[in-house]
Amino acid sequence: MPDLKNVNIHSIKANWLPNATTLDVLRLDNIHPVVSGNKWFKLKYYLADARQQQYKTVATFGGAYSNHIIATAYACKENGFKSIGIIRGEKPAQLSGTLLSAAEYSMQLQFVTRDAFKNKELLKQQFSNTYWIDEGGYGSLGATGAGEILSIVDKVENYSHIVCAVGTGTMFAGLINSIKEHQRAIGISVLKNNYSIHNEVVQLLHDPGYAGRFTIFHDYHFGGYAKHPAELIAFMNDAWHKYQLPTDIVYTAKTFYAVRQLITRHIIPQGSNVLMIHSGGLQGNTPLQKGVLPF
Ligand SMILES: *Cc1c(COP(=O)(O)O)cnc(C)c1O
């Protein structure tokens, strides 16, 4: 499965960091150029469960640029499963780069209308003997896998704050479950006004008391899921030129932007040791025109 030897800690040296405040980035994006960092962890126990129950086919749901779709296609191929991707929307004349890669990893793509996509239970009934993973890999097995992310970090107890992007909240829940009492988890929601995410995260926690360990910020979606106004693109260029940090338009650029603002506004207090999870997802930049980003 994942090749963790390329994962490293990238320490950010920046003039906006107050005295005695440190910011490290866990570069899960280095696991694989196409298959997103956190998805490896999230898929691990679903595939183990599918294998244990002797399924040969694994299916899931997603959009045309979904990191989860491409990661599922790849992980299934590596692990000897057939894979099916139920894709939201009619089949386009030209498949996205993401879907072309998924098909290359032998995923069978099934396009359904946006309306049909909403009724997951009905869609599931059309396939027999199939192991289903929820959209985005949401669920407790996903959180269990994501809970292992921090086990690859040296001296992880020295960090006071762990920050990551929140989509379905599965990775975030896994991190909350695995941090220690003295640590805080900060999640950056990438969807607009997605306040129900708080409860969806709580549902995946091992102890209801862990709800006191985390905060989710809702002010960094830049207009909504996958929206990438010029200000965000400029910030991504800046992050590359100043810190050699590549980011993606959906998750990690918004997270890094939020980290900078939370630190400079002292919402993350001075003297904190912050670990930001770079959860990967760079393939999500493929809808951009060539040359918009320098990496
Ligand atoms: C899927 C994804 C996330 C969000 O993970 P969730 O567990 O759905 O919250 C964050 N970053 C990247 C790069 C992703 O692909």
XYZ file of C-alpha atoms in Angstrom, residues 3-292:
290
model
C 4.883 4.375 0.176
C 5.459 6.311 3.355
C 9.198 6.702 2.969
C 8.708 9.875 0.929
C 6.533 11.524 3.560
C 8.455 14.244 5.351
C 8.054 17.182 7.683
C 8.397 20.535 5.951
C 9.181 23.313 8.428
C 7.861 26.702 7.340
C 10.110 29.666 8.010
C 8.025 32.800 7.610
C 8.202 36.345 8.887
C 4.532 36.219 9.917
C 5.232 33.518 12.502
C 5.375 35.158 15.952
C 8.323 34.441 18.224
C 8.439 30.900 19.601
C 5.688 29.746 17.259
C 6.520 26.905 14.890
C 4.690 25.586 11.853
C 5.443 22.173 10.355
C 3.659 20.622 7.402
C 3.258 16.853 7.154
C 3.751 16.231 3.453
C 1.370 13.344 2.750
C 1.200 14.686 -0.806
C 4.577 13.025 -1.331
C 3.056 9.547 -0.999
C 2.041 9.499 -4.646
C 1.776 12.124 -7.409
C -1.805 11.201 -8.326
C -3.298 9.329 -5.414
C -4.024 11.779 -2.673
C -2.316 11.520 0.706
C -5.086 11.025 3.203
C -7.117 8.722 0.968
C -4.593 5.931 1.371
C -5.191 5.949 5.094
C -8.948 6.270 4.792
C -9.286 3.315 2.410
C -7.081 0.884 4.300
C -9.688 -0.641 6.647
C -12.531 -0.569 4.121
C -10.481 -2.744 1.806
C -9.466 -5.021 4.668
C -13.152 -5.356 5.581
C -14.101 -6.085 1.957
C -11.416 -8.739 1.766
C -12.453 -10.322 5.039
C -16.035 -10.524 3.810
C -14.721 -12.051 0.567
C -16.002 -9.386 -1.783
C -14.310 -9.169 -5.177
C -15.815 -5.815 -6.206
C -15.690 -2.480 -4.416
C -17.845 0.490 -5.429
C -18.141 4.100 -4.356
C -19.499 7.507 -5.372
C -17.952 10.793 -6.462
C -17.677 13.729 -8.837
C -15.575 14.147 -11.953
C -12.563 15.547 -10.054
C -12.847 13.409 -6.941
C -9.626 12.453 -5.169
C -11.593 9.683 -3.491
C -12.613 8.143 -6.833
C -9.108 8.062 -8.204
C -7.640 6.780 -4.929
C -10.248 4.018 -4.736
C -9.533 2.988 -8.334
C -5.814 2.805 -7.657
C -6.039 1.081 -4.274
C -8.481 -1.504 -5.649
C -6.179 -2.295 -8.528
C -3.210 -2.665 -6.164
C -5.234 -4.964 -3.914
C -6.832 -7.129 -6.568
C -10.404 -5.812 -6.373
C -12.616 -4.872 -9.281
C -13.806 -1.288 -8.778
C -16.885 0.644 -9.808
C -17.218 4.421 -9.594
C -20.700 5.915 -9.602
C -20.083 9.373 -11.055
C -22.357 12.357 -10.496
C -23.733 13.848 -13.746
C -24.206 12.728 -17.344
C -21.184 11.390 -19.174
C -19.343 14.361 -20.694
C -17.974 14.361 -24.253
C -14.485 14.717 -22.792
C -13.676 12.851 -19.578
C -11.810 14.775 -16.871
C -8.166 13.858 -16.268
C -9.253 12.361 -12.945
C -11.755 10.011 -14.567
C -9.360 9.086 -17.368
C -6.821 8.034 -14.742
C -9.457 6.122 -12.762
C -10.421 4.262 -15.932
C -6.750 3.536 -16.548
C -6.680 1.901 -13.120
C -9.491 -0.317 -14.457
C -12.351 1.376 -12.628
C -15.721 0.837 -14.295
C -17.354 4.280 -14.499
C -21.105 4.545 -14.238
C -22.531 8.009 -14.905
C -25.825 8.912 -13.263
C -27.872 12.111 -13.353
C -27.516 14.531 -10.468
C -30.982 13.556 -9.288
C -30.298 9.834 -9.392
C -27.010 10.446 -7.574
C -28.920 11.696 -4.548
C -30.582 8.321 -3.947
C -27.595 6.198 -2.994
C -29.633 3.307 -1.621
C -31.486 2.890 -4.905
C -28.215 2.968 -6.846
C -26.687 0.332 -4.588
C -29.527 -2.059 -5.337
C -28.497 -2.154 -8.991
C -25.276 -4.000 -8.146
C -25.087 -7.331 -6.383
C -22.130 -8.752 -4.450
C -20.540 -5.356 -4.178
C -18.806 -3.793 -1.178
C -19.881 -0.165 -0.857
C -17.783 2.679 0.437
C -19.715 5.874 1.146
C -19.065 9.042 -0.832
C -15.723 10.551 0.167
C -14.954 7.491 2.302
C -17.025 8.828 5.195
C -17.344 6.375 8.080
C -15.728 4.891 11.120
C -13.422 2.506 9.233
C -12.160 5.529 7.316
C -11.563 7.394 10.551
C -9.717 4.406 11.995
C -7.330 4.466 9.048
C -6.874 8.238 9.243
C -6.144 7.854 12.941
C -2.866 6.231 11.912
C -1.636 9.357 10.112
C -0.053 10.797 13.246
C 1.712 7.545 14.106
C 4.236 8.275 11.360
C 5.205 11.627 12.921
C 8.241 11.787 15.216
C 7.660 13.411 18.615
C 4.071 14.108 17.672
C 3.303 14.916 21.322
C 5.333 18.127 20.944
C 2.704 19.677 18.703
C 0.038 21.749 20.420
C -2.280 22.076 17.413
C -3.028 19.735 14.513
C -4.735 21.416 11.567
C -6.315 19.815 8.522
C -8.928 20.330 5.822
C -12.423 19.007 6.458
C -14.530 17.564 3.650
C -16.576 14.656 5.006
C -14.731 15.082 8.340
C -13.475 11.493 8.351
C -9.773 12.352 8.429
C -10.413 15.024 11.051
C -12.320 12.586 13.278
C -9.478 10.075 13.012
C -6.987 12.733 14.065
C -9.155 13.844 16.994
C -9.369 10.241 18.177
C -5.605 9.881 18.126
C -4.387 13.142 19.714
C -3.535 13.531 23.386
C -5.316 15.495 26.083
C -2.965 18.511 25.808
C -3.441 18.826 22.027
C -6.107 20.609 19.991
C -7.454 19.724 16.548
C -8.466 22.497 14.159
C -10.487 21.708 11.062
C -10.951 23.976 8.062
C -14.248 23.298 6.351
C -13.963 23.504 2.568
C -17.716 23.593 1.994
C -19.845 26.695 2.378
C -22.075 26.870 5.475
C -21.705 23.153 6.113
C -22.529 23.439 9.805
C -23.918 19.900 10.086
C -20.329 18.677 9.702
C -19.824 19.191 13.435
C -22.220 16.348 14.263
C -20.925 14.169 11.459
C -17.471 14.426 13.029
C -18.817 13.794 16.544
C -20.477 10.595 15.309
C -17.068 9.177 14.420
C -15.408 9.959 17.759
C -14.473 7.135 20.110
C -15.590 9.131 23.134
C -18.220 11.897 23.161
C -15.908 13.845 25.479
C -13.467 14.254 22.573
C -15.846 16.875 21.160
C -14.059 19.298 23.488
C -10.795 18.757 21.627
C -11.713 20.303 18.316
C -12.859 23.455 16.547
C -14.021 23.756 12.943
C -13.695 27.078 11.103
C -16.205 27.877 8.375
C -14.734 31.102 6.967
C -12.177 29.723 4.529
C -14.192 28.104 1.724
C -13.431 30.977 -0.729
C -16.961 30.900 -2.135
C -17.641 27.177 -1.841
C -16.384 23.708 -2.601
C -13.629 23.765 -5.261
C -14.142 27.491 -5.871
C -10.817 29.160 -6.545
C -10.968 32.915 -6.949
C -7.896 34.867 -8.091
C -6.985 35.662 -4.480
C -6.578 31.941 -3.746
C -4.523 31.329 -6.882
C -2.259 34.266 -5.965
C -1.839 32.815 -2.484
C -0.914 29.416 -3.966
C 1.719 31.027 -6.158
C 3.082 32.849 -3.137
C 3.181 29.635 -1.052
C 5.185 27.986 -3.780
C 7.644 30.832 -4.317
C 8.205 31.583 -0.631
C 8.072 28.116 0.957
C 8.214 25.655 -1.971
C 4.856 24.365 -0.776
C 2.593 23.032 -3.542
C -1.104 23.181 -2.638
C -4.408 22.274 -4.275
C -7.402 24.498 -4.934
C -9.945 22.330 -3.074
C -8.354 21.528 0.282
C -4.783 22.376 1.128
C -4.485 25.951 -0.210
C -7.528 26.956 1.838
C -6.119 25.174 4.871
C -2.729 26.825 4.591
C -4.387 30.220 4.122
C -6.450 29.589 7.249
C -3.412 28.504 9.249
C -1.603 31.705 8.378
C -4.578 33.825 9.349
C -5.324 31.948 12.590
C -1.683 32.330 13.606
C -1.324 36.002 12.667
C -4.596 36.833 14.420
C -3.418 34.919 17.504
C -6.459 32.656 17.430
C -3.791 29.990 17.503
C -1.843 31.540 20.395
C 1.752 32.681 20.236
C 4.146 29.940 21.339
C 2.132 27.165 19.695
C 3.746 24.320 17.791
C 1.459 23.749 14.856
C 1.328 20.705 12.602
C -0.615 21.171 9.381
C -1.544 18.001 7.513
C -0.876 18.384 3.797
C -3.455 15.813 2.808
C -2.405 15.641 -0.844
C -4.950 16.211 -3.606
C -2.659 17.984 -6.048
C -4.344 16.167 -8.925
C -7.364 18.331 -8.066
C -5.594 21.229 -9.793
C -6.045 19.624 -13.213
C -9.088 21.755 -14.155
C -6.802 24.812 -14.113
C -5.286 26.120 -17.311
C -1.650 25.281 -17.862
C 0.643 27.961 -16.470
C -1.782 29.244 -13.809
